Amino acid sequence: MVGAMPAEALPCKVIGNDYGAKHLHLRLPPPPEQQPAAAECKWYEEEIDDDLKLCYALNSMISTLSVTLIQALIIDGKMQSTEMDEFIYHESLIHPPLLFHPNPRTVFIMGGGEGSAAREIQRHKTVERVVMCDIDQEVVDFCRTYLTVNREAFSSDKLCLIINDARVELEKSREKFDVIVGDLADPVEGGPCYQLYTKSFYEHIVKPKLNDHGIFVTQAGPAGVLTHKEVFSSVYNTLKHVFKYVQAYTAHVPSFADTWGWVMASDHPFDLNAQQMNERIEDRIEGELVYLSGESLISSTTLNKSVHQS
């Protein structure tokens, strides 16, 4: 003990005796009430790289086979989105191509079973029809049940939901679209989405299904200094062989623990400035965007040197 408190200052009754000593009768605090045992915390882990793992503590869990939801959608061990920041990913995926298009009325979504892409598209006043084609009925049903923020989008008369392979459905479609969206998993070789990122697919299936002034946009995976060569650079360079104008842009998504990338492609230039983008946001979109503005979109197209040169 470094110092001592005089007896008079202690929370007790002090009684003296004949020897000058002081006996301390301490008033002990009442015992704490018994607290219920805390629920066991479960941990979700996703390996980002050989030396990097992302971990989340889960307070509760609703699951159906390989799908887990707790303010987050995780499919086959991969983080898809979380309630706290999914707006960054989906606003970045959807609004740039629809704003650059002069008058988007029809949109085809490859994937997008979560429903968030359809939700953001339906905010555009010019859009009349949205075709969403996802191969996984189970994921779609799960999201319709538990992602309450997207229930209105799923029930909209504008939405045509198809459960099928997006490649097959787009190839056989007689309809053309103003915007085609790729909201698919990354193209892991041998995986179910790999063939939907090839030059042949873009050139012979996607491009012929676009109307004049049509725009294709796809998520393009991690776009960080250390991760952009996995998917992002390949998608960008592949699209440059098919379309006249290709625009890459990025944003940091905290739930993905990385900078994320998207790529737009068209045979018409992306030539709006920030003020023009803001005017279209004001005129065309219902409600307020949380993340995207004309200025943030223009700045997101500036890539760091290592990413740009790849």
mmCIF file of C-alpha atoms in Angstrom:
data_model
loop_
_atom_site.group_PDB
_atom_site.id
_atom_site.type_symbol
_atom_site.label_atom_id
_atom_site.label_comp_id
_atom_site.label_asym_id
_atom_site.label_seq_id
_atom_site.Cartn_x
_atom_site.Cartn_y
_atom_site.Cartn_z
ATOM 1 C CA MET A 1 0.000 0.000 0.000
ATOM 2 C CA VAL A 2 1.479 3.320 -0.999
ATOM 3 C CA GLY A 3 -0.587 5.476 1.360
ATOM 4 C CA ALA A 4 -3.052 5.059 4.217
ATOM 5 C CA MET A 5 -6.405 6.717 4.889
ATOM 6 C CA PRO A 6 -7.107 7.892 8.438
ATOM 7 C CA ALA A 7 -9.634 5.817 10.259
ATOM 8 C CA GLU A 8 -12.002 8.793 10.549
ATOM 9 C CA ALA A 9 -12.331 8.874 6.776
ATOM 10 C CA LEU A 10 -13.344 5.224 6.383
ATOM 11 C CA PRO A 11 -16.996 4.213 5.850
ATOM 12 C CA CYS A 12 -17.331 2.556 9.228
ATOM 13 C CA LYS A 13 -18.124 3.052 12.881
ATOM 14 C CA VAL A 14 -15.014 3.693 15.009
ATOM 15 C CA ILE A 15 -14.874 2.491 18.636
ATOM 16 C CA GLY A 16 -11.998 3.382 20.962
ATOM 17 C CA ASN A 17 -10.615 1.187 23.810
ATOM 18 C CA ASP A 18 -8.398 1.702 26.818
ATOM 19 C CA TYR A 19 -5.219 1.102 24.847
ATOM 20 C CA GLY A 20 -5.847 3.920 22.407
ATOM 21 C CA ALA A 21 -6.471 1.498 19.581
ATOM 22 C CA LYS A 22 -9.371 1.946 17.231
ATOM 23 C CA HIS A 23 -11.530 -0.991 16.137
ATOM 24 C CA LEU A 24 -13.161 -0.588 12.767
ATOM 25 C CA HIS A 25 -16.684 -1.922 12.254
ATOM 26 C CA LEU A 26 -16.927 -1.849 8.462
ATOM 27 C CA ARG A 27 -20.319 -1.353 6.781
ATOM 28 C CA LEU A 28 -20.074 -3.776 3.881
ATOM 29 C CA PRO A 29 -22.178 -3.102 0.763
ATOM 30 C CA PRO A 30 -25.076 -5.498 0.119
ATOM 31 C CA PRO A 31 -24.234 -8.442 -2.115
ATOM 32 C CA PRO A 32 -24.975 -7.769 -5.797
ATOM 33 C CA GLU A 33 -28.121 -9.253 -7.256
ATOM 34 C CA GLN A 34 -27.567 -12.454 -9.188
ATOM 35 C CA GLN A 35 -27.329 -11.608 -12.884
ATOM 36 C CA PRO A 36 -28.558 -14.059 -15.516
ATOM 37 C CA ALA A 37 -25.757 -15.793 -17.357
ATOM 38 C CA ALA A 38 -24.818 -14.005 -20.537
ATOM 39 C CA ALA A 39 -25.660 -15.777 -23.754
ATOM 40 C CA GLU A 40 -22.687 -17.487 -25.332
ATOM 41 C CA CYS A 41 -21.194 -15.321 -28.069
ATOM 42 C CA LYS A 42 -20.713 -16.914 -31.459
ATOM 43 C CA TRP A 43 -18.023 -15.752 -33.843
ATOM 44 C CA TYR A 44 -18.126 -15.507 -37.621
ATOM 45 C CA GLU A 45 -14.759 -15.627 -39.360
ATOM 46 C CA GLU A 46 -13.897 -14.948 -42.983
ATOM 47 C CA GLU A 47 -10.391 -15.369 -44.351
ATOM 48 C CA ILE A 48 -9.536 -12.262 -46.370
ATOM 49 C CA ASP A 49 -5.948 -13.220 -47.160
ATOM 50 C CA ASP A 50 -3.293 -15.670 -45.986
ATOM 51 C CA ASP A 51 -2.396 -13.411 -43.061
ATOM 52 C CA LEU A 52 -5.687 -11.580 -42.550
ATOM 53 C CA LYS A 53 -8.951 -12.833 -41.079
ATOM 54 C CA LEU A 54 -12.119 -10.800 -40.458
ATOM 55 C CA CYS A 55 -14.049 -11.687 -37.293
ATOM 56 C CA TYR A 56 -17.510 -10.620 -36.105
ATOM 57 C CA ALA A 57 -19.222 -11.372 -32.798
ATOM 58 C CA LEU A 58 -22.776 -12.620 -33.424
ATOM 59 C CA ASN A 59 -25.366 -11.928 -30.743
ATOM 60 C CA SER A 60 -28.036 -14.028 -32.431
ATOM 61 C CA MET A 61 -28.351 -16.032 -35.595
ATOM 62 C CA ILE A 62 -31.075 -17.039 -38.030
ATOM 63 C CA SER A 63 -29.929 -19.650 -40.479
ATOM 64 C CA THR A 64 -31.082 -21.765 -43.369
ATOM 65 C CA LEU A 65 -28.442 -24.180 -44.602
ATOM 66 C CA SER A 66 -25.458 -22.103 -45.747
ATOM 67 C CA VAL A 67 -27.136 -18.704 -45.298
ATOM 68 C CA THR A 68 -26.739 -16.738 -42.069
ATOM 69 C CA LEU A 69 -28.269 -13.374 -41.126
ATOM 70 C CA ILE A 70 -27.509 -11.137 -38.194
ATOM 71 C CA GLN A 71 -27.515 -7.575 -39.491
ATOM 72 C CA ALA A 72 -25.460 -9.191 -42.217
ATOM 73 C CA LEU A 73 -25.990 -11.535 -45.142
ATOM 74 C CA ILE A 74 -23.357 -14.260 -45.406
ATOM 75 C CA ILE A 75 -23.563 -16.841 -48.176
ATOM 76 C CA ASP A 76 -21.232 -19.851 -48.293
ATOM 77 C CA GLY A 77 -18.878 -18.188 -45.807
ATOM 78 C CA LYS A 78 -18.583 -14.921 -47.765
ATOM 79 C CA MET A 79 -19.851 -11.569 -46.507
ATOM 80 C CA GLN A 80 -22.453 -10.193 -48.944
ATOM 81 C CA SER A 81 -23.655 -7.103 -47.104
ATOM 82 C CA THR A 82 -24.468 -5.662 -43.688
ATOM 83 C CA GLU A 83 -27.251 -3.333 -42.638
ATOM 84 C CA MET A 84 -24.779 -0.743 -41.400
ATOM 85 C CA ASP A 85 -23.043 -0.095 -44.737
ATOM 86 C CA GLU A 86 -24.781 -1.962 -47.601
ATOM 87 C CA PHE A 87 -25.893 1.444 -48.932
ATOM 88 C CA ILE A 88 -22.304 2.166 -50.005
ATOM 89 C CA TYR A 89 -22.137 -0.915 -52.215
ATOM 90 C CA HIS A 90 -25.642 -0.689 -53.695
ATOM 91 C CA GLU A 91 -25.724 3.074 -54.271
ATOM 92 C CA SER A 92 -22.360 2.775 -56.024
ATOM 93 C CA LEU A 93 -23.471 -0.181 -58.129
ATOM 94 C CA ILE A 94 -26.840 1.186 -59.264
ATOM 95 C CA HIS A 95 -27.000 4.960 -59.387
ATOM 96 C CA PRO A 96 -23.972 5.870 -61.544
ATOM 97 C CA PRO A 97 -25.111 3.929 -64.656
ATOM 98 C CA LEU A 98 -28.740 5.018 -64.280
ATOM 99 C CA LEU A 99 -27.716 8.646 -63.825
ATOM 100 C CA PHE A 100 -25.354 8.641 -66.799
ATOM 101 C CA HIS A 101 -28.081 7.123 -68.999
ATOM 102 C CA PRO A 102 -30.277 9.832 -70.600
ATOM 103 C CA ASN A 103 -33.576 8.066 -69.828
ATOM 104 C CA PRO A 104 -33.361 4.605 -68.206
ATOM 105 C CA ARG A 105 -36.677 2.747 -68.358
ATOM 106 C CA THR A 106 -35.751 -0.957 -68.389
ATOM 107 C CA VAL A 107 -33.098 -2.698 -66.289
ATOM 108 C CA PHE A 108 -31.885 -6.315 -66.129
ATOM 109 C CA ILE A 109 -30.138 -7.515 -62.946
ATOM 110 C CA MET A 110 -27.907 -10.571 -63.088
ATOM 111 C CA GLY A 111 -27.973 -11.975 -59.557
ATOM 112 C CA GLY A 112 -29.100 -9.486 -56.932
ATOM 113 C CA GLY A 113 -31.141 -12.036 -54.968
ATOM 114 C CA GLU A 114 -30.793 -9.923 -51.829
ATOM 115 C CA GLY A 115 -33.178 -7.385 -53.380
ATOM 116 C CA SER A 116 -31.139 -4.265 -52.568
ATOM 117 C CA ALA A 117 -30.141 -3.589 -56.189
ATOM 118 C CA ALA A 118 -33.804 -3.764 -57.242
ATOM 119 C CA ARG A 119 -34.701 -1.444 -54.367
ATOM 120 C CA GLU A 120 -32.246 1.225 -55.492
ATOM 121 C CA ILE A 121 -33.293 0.913 -59.162
ATOM 122 C CA GLN A 122 -36.953 1.399 -58.257
ATOM 123 C CA ARG A 123 -36.103 4.751 -56.681
ATOM 124 C CA HIS A 124 -35.537 6.135 -60.191
ATOM 125 C CA LYS A 125 -38.705 7.813 -61.427
ATOM 126 C CA THR A 126 -38.045 6.956 -65.084
ATOM 127 C CA VAL A 127 -37.747 3.194 -64.529
ATOM 128 C CA GLU A 128 -40.775 1.190 -65.662
ATOM 129 C CA ARG A 129 -39.537 -2.417 -65.600
ATOM 130 C CA VAL A 130 -36.886 -4.308 -63.625
ATOM 131 C CA VAL A 131 -36.027 -7.925 -64.468
ATOM 132 C CA MET A 132 -34.047 -9.642 -61.715
ATOM 133 C CA CYS A 133 -32.627 -13.086 -62.530
ATOM 134 C CA ASP A 134 -31.003 -15.042 -59.709
ATOM 135 C CA ILE A 135 -30.136 -18.720 -59.798
ATOM 136 C CA ASP A 136 -30.684 -19.411 -56.093
ATOM 137 C CA GLN A 137 -34.348 -19.718 -55.061
ATOM 138 C CA GLU A 138 -33.371 -20.412 -51.465
ATOM 139 C CA VAL A 139 -31.382 -17.197 -51.102
ATOM 140 C CA VAL A 140 -34.165 -15.140 -52.688
ATOM 141 C CA ASP A 141 -36.830 -16.636 -50.405
ATOM 142 C CA PHE A 142 -34.632 -16.099 -47.357
ATOM 143 C CA CYS A 143 -34.026 -12.435 -48.194
ATOM 144 C CA ARG A 144 -37.693 -11.788 -48.964
ATOM 145 C CA THR A 145 -38.538 -13.111 -45.505
ATOM 146 C CA TYR A 146 -35.857 -11.528 -43.345
ATOM 147 C CA LEU A 147 -34.572 -8.398 -45.131
ATOM 148 C CA THR A 148 -37.515 -6.184 -44.267
ATOM 149 C CA VAL A 149 -35.903 -3.131 -45.872
ATOM 150 C CA ASN A 150 -36.368 -4.792 -49.288
ATOM 151 C CA ARG A 151 -39.896 -6.146 -48.927
ATOM 152 C CA GLU A 152 -41.407 -3.239 -50.835
ATOM 153 C CA ALA A 153 -38.969 -3.762 -53.690
ATOM 154 C CA PHE A 154 -39.846 -7.462 -53.918
ATOM 155 C CA SER A 155 -43.584 -6.691 -53.982
ATOM 156 C CA SER A 156 -43.367 -3.907 -56.584
ATOM 157 C CA ASP A 157 -45.334 -4.293 -59.818
ATOM 158 C CA LYS A 158 -42.229 -3.068 -61.664
ATOM 159 C CA LEU A 159 -40.221 -6.138 -60.642
ATOM 160 C CA CYS A 160 -40.153 -9.323 -62.702
ATOM 161 C CA LEU A 161 -38.346 -11.985 -60.661
ATOM 162 C CA ILE A 162 -36.900 -14.986 -62.506
ATOM 163 C CA ILE A 163 -35.127 -17.946 -60.907
ATOM 164 C CA ASN A 164 -32.672 -19.146 -63.540
ATOM 165 C CA ASP A 165 -29.091 -18.909 -64.751
ATOM 166 C CA ALA A 166 -28.662 -15.241 -65.737
ATOM 167 C CA ARG A 167 -26.538 -16.166 -68.745
ATOM 168 C CA VAL A 168 -29.210 -18.499 -70.103
ATOM 169 C CA GLU A 169 -32.046 -16.072 -69.389
ATOM 170 C CA LEU A 170 -30.342 -13.054 -70.952
ATOM 171 C CA GLU A 171 -29.260 -15.022 -74.016
ATOM 172 C CA LYS A 172 -32.778 -16.242 -74.798
ATOM 173 C CA SER A 173 -34.508 -12.946 -73.980
ATOM 174 C CA ARG A 174 -36.084 -11.081 -76.886
ATOM 175 C CA GLU A 175 -36.089 -7.912 -74.827
ATOM 176 C CA LYS A 176 -33.367 -5.260 -74.807
ATOM 177 C CA PHE A 177 -32.522 -3.115 -71.817
ATOM 178 C CA ASP A 178 -31.264 0.387 -71.100
ATOM 179 C CA VAL A 179 -29.041 -0.817 -68.248
ATOM 180 C CA ILE A 180 -27.742 -4.298 -67.425
ATOM 181 C CA VAL A 181 -26.370 -4.850 -63.909
ATOM 182 C CA GLY A 182 -23.953 -7.563 -62.803
ATOM 183 C CA ASP A 183 -24.558 -8.100 -59.085
ATOM 184 C CA LEU A 184 -22.795 -11.450 -58.962
ATOM 185 C CA ALA A 185 -20.217 -13.234 -56.848
ATOM 186 C CA ASP A 186 -16.572 -12.791 -57.837
ATOM 187 C CA PRO A 187 -15.409 -14.899 -60.817
ATOM 188 C CA VAL A 188 -13.585 -17.675 -58.996
ATOM 189 C CA GLU A 189 -12.289 -20.111 -61.599
ATOM 190 C CA GLY A 190 -14.613 -23.083 -61.767
ATOM 191 C CA GLY A 191 -17.263 -21.228 -59.745
ATOM 192 C CA PRO A 192 -20.872 -20.655 -60.872
ATOM 193 C CA CYS A 193 -20.259 -17.040 -61.959
ATOM 194 C CA TYR A 194 -16.959 -17.449 -63.759
ATOM 195 C CA GLN A 195 -18.477 -17.537 -67.269
ATOM 196 C CA LEU A 196 -20.357 -14.292 -66.616
ATOM 197 C CA TYR A 197 -17.123 -12.264 -66.543
ATOM 198 C CA THR A 198 -15.589 -13.368 -69.855
ATOM 199 C CA LYS A 199 -14.994 -11.375 -73.019
ATOM 200 C CA SER A 200 -17.211 -13.788 -74.937
ATOM 201 C CA PHE A 201 -20.110 -13.227 -72.529
ATOM 202 C CA TYR A 202 -19.779 -9.440 -72.621
ATOM 203 C CA GLU A 203 -19.397 -9.326 -76.391
ATOM 204 C CA HIS A 204 -21.961 -11.889 -77.535
ATOM 205 C CA ILE A 205 -24.628 -11.832 -74.834
ATOM 206 C CA VAL A 206 -24.533 -8.612 -72.797
ATOM 207 C CA LYS A 207 -23.768 -6.014 -75.451
ATOM 208 C CA PRO A 208 -26.397 -7.212 -77.998
ATOM 209 C CA LYS A 209 -29.065 -6.942 -75.258
ATOM 210 C CA LEU A 210 -28.416 -3.246 -74.643
ATOM 211 C CA ASN A 211 -30.505 -0.532 -76.279
ATOM 212 C CA ASP A 212 -28.862 2.446 -77.924
ATOM 213 C CA HIS A 213 -27.057 4.492 -75.234
ATOM 214 C CA GLY A 214 -27.213 1.342 -73.095
ATOM 215 C CA ILE A 215 -24.868 0.933 -70.137
ATOM 216 C CA PHE A 216 -23.496 -2.210 -68.521
ATOM 217 C CA VAL A 217 -22.237 -2.103 -64.926
ATOM 218 C CA THR A 218 -20.762 -4.837 -62.759
ATOM 219 C CA GLN A 219 -19.319 -5.193 -59.317
ATOM 220 C CA ALA A 220 -15.652 -5.957 -59.816
ATOM 221 C CA GLY A 221 -14.383 -7.219 -56.501
ATOM 222 C CA PRO A 222 -11.658 -5.847 -54.203
ATOM 223 C CA ALA A 223 -9.835 -2.820 -55.603
ATOM 224 C CA GLY A 224 -7.247 -2.126 -52.940
ATOM 225 C CA VAL A 225 -3.546 -1.615 -53.477
ATOM 226 C CA LEU A 226 -2.845 -5.229 -52.529
ATOM 227 C CA THR A 227 -6.009 -6.855 -53.907
ATOM 228 C CA HIS A 228 -6.970 -5.186 -57.197
ATOM 229 C CA LYS A 229 -5.209 -7.791 -59.352
ATOM 230 C CA GLU A 230 -7.479 -10.585 -58.086
ATOM 231 C CA VAL A 231 -10.549 -9.478 -60.080
ATOM 232 C CA PHE A 232 -10.864 -5.730 -60.533
ATOM 233 C CA SER A 233 -8.111 -5.122 -63.072
ATOM 234 C CA SER A 234 -9.103 -8.157 -65.131
ATOM 235 C CA VAL A 235 -12.750 -7.068 -65.361
ATOM 236 C CA TYR A 236 -11.744 -3.556 -66.404
ATOM 237 C CA ASN A 237 -9.280 -4.725 -69.053
ATOM 238 C CA THR A 238 -11.706 -7.334 -70.411
ATOM 239 C CA LEU A 239 -14.485 -4.777 -70.874
ATOM 240 C CA LYS A 240 -12.083 -2.429 -72.689
ATOM 241 C CA HIS A 241 -11.926 -5.027 -75.469
ATOM 242 C CA VAL A 242 -15.707 -4.967 -75.904
ATOM 243 C CA PHE A 243 -16.948 -1.405 -75.259
ATOM 244 C CA LYS A 244 -15.685 1.941 -76.505
ATOM 245 C CA TYR A 245 -15.904 3.668 -73.127
ATOM 246 C CA VAL A 246 -15.089 1.949 -69.835
ATOM 247 C CA GLN A 247 -15.116 3.695 -66.446
ATOM 248 C CA ALA A 248 -13.851 2.157 -63.217
ATOM 249 C CA TYR A 249 -14.577 3.612 -59.789
ATOM 250 C CA THR A 250 -14.064 2.558 -56.178
ATOM 251 C CA ALA A 251 -15.266 3.088 -52.621
ATOM 252 C CA HIS A 252 -14.271 1.763 -49.219
ATOM 253 C CA VAL A 253 -16.801 -0.700 -47.788
ATOM 254 C CA PRO A 254 -15.995 -1.350 -44.102
ATOM 255 C CA SER A 255 -17.773 -4.727 -43.991
ATOM 256 C CA PHE A 256 -15.578 -5.998 -46.828
ATOM 257 C CA ALA A 257 -12.422 -4.786 -45.041
ATOM 258 C CA ASP A 258 -11.179 -3.328 -48.320
ATOM 259 C CA THR A 259 -11.726 -0.833 -51.095
ATOM 260 C CA TRP A 260 -14.335 -2.185 -53.520
ATOM 261 C CA GLY A 261 -14.574 -1.671 -57.260
ATOM 262 C CA TRP A 262 -17.235 -1.315 -59.954
ATOM 263 C CA VAL A 263 -16.890 -0.922 -63.707
ATOM 264 C CA MET A 264 -19.302 0.745 -66.163
ATOM 265 C CA ALA A 265 -19.112 0.220 -69.917
ATOM 266 C CA SER A 266 -20.891 1.743 -72.905
ATOM 267 C CA ASP A 267 -20.362 2.837 -76.495
ATOM 268 C CA HIS A 268 -21.293 6.371 -75.430
ATOM 269 C CA PRO A 269 -19.083 8.574 -73.219
ATOM 270 C CA PHE A 270 -19.579 9.173 -69.500
ATOM 271 C CA ASP A 271 -19.334 12.947 -69.761
ATOM 272 C CA LEU A 272 -21.421 14.457 -66.946
ATOM 273 C CA ASN A 273 -19.759 16.694 -64.366
ATOM 274 C CA ALA A 274 -20.550 16.790 -60.633
ATOM 275 C CA GLN A 275 -23.133 19.561 -60.912
ATOM 276 C CA GLN A 276 -24.995 17.758 -63.696
ATOM 277 C CA MET A 277 -24.956 14.549 -61.655
ATOM 278 C CA ASN A 278 -26.393 16.361 -58.631
ATOM 279 C CA GLU A 279 -29.149 17.843 -60.787
ATOM 280 C CA ARG A 280 -30.106 14.399 -62.055
ATOM 281 C CA ILE A 281 -30.032 13.003 -58.519
ATOM 282 C CA GLU A 282 -32.428 15.764 -57.464
ATOM 283 C CA ASP A 283 -34.753 15.338 -60.441
ATOM 284 C CA ARG A 284 -34.804 11.567 -60.869
ATOM 285 C CA ILE A 285 -34.341 9.818 -57.533
ATOM 286 C CA GLU A 286 -36.998 9.487 -54.861
ATOM 287 C CA GLY A 287 -35.675 10.186 -51.384
ATOM 288 C CA GLU A 288 -32.202 11.125 -50.268
ATOM 289 C CA LEU A 289 -29.065 9.164 -51.123
ATOM 290 C CA VAL A 290 -26.985 8.346 -48.062
ATOM 291 C CA TYR A 291 -23.582 7.964 -49.709
ATOM 292 C CA LEU A 292 -23.417 9.069 -53.318
ATOM 293 C CA SER A 293 -23.241 12.637 -54.658
ATOM 294 C CA GLY A 294 -21.984 14.108 -57.905
ATOM 295 C CA GLU A 295 -18.737 15.118 -56.251
ATOM 296 C CA SER A 296 -18.120 11.764 -54.553
ATOM 297 C CA LEU A 297 -18.832 9.879 -57.772
ATOM 298 C CA ILE A 298 -16.431 11.970 -59.841
ATOM 299 C CA SER A 299 -13.723 11.626 -57.184
ATOM 300 C CA SER A 300 -14.263 7.857 -56.968
ATOM 301 C CA THR A 301 -13.119 7.507 -60.590
ATOM 302 C CA THR A 302 -9.627 8.707 -59.654
ATOM 303 C CA LEU A 303 -7.613 5.578 -58.936
ATOM 304 C CA ASN A 304 -4.269 5.445 -57.163
ATOM 305 C CA LYS A 305 -1.211 4.924 -59.345
ATOM 306 C CA SER A 306 -0.686 1.211 -58.687
ATOM 307 C CA VAL A 307 -4.316 0.356 -59.470
ATOM 308 C CA HIS A 308 -4.525 2.675 -62.466
ATOM 309 C CA GLN A 309 -1.412 1.242 -64.106
ATOM 310 C CA SER A 310 -2.584 -2.352 -63.797
#
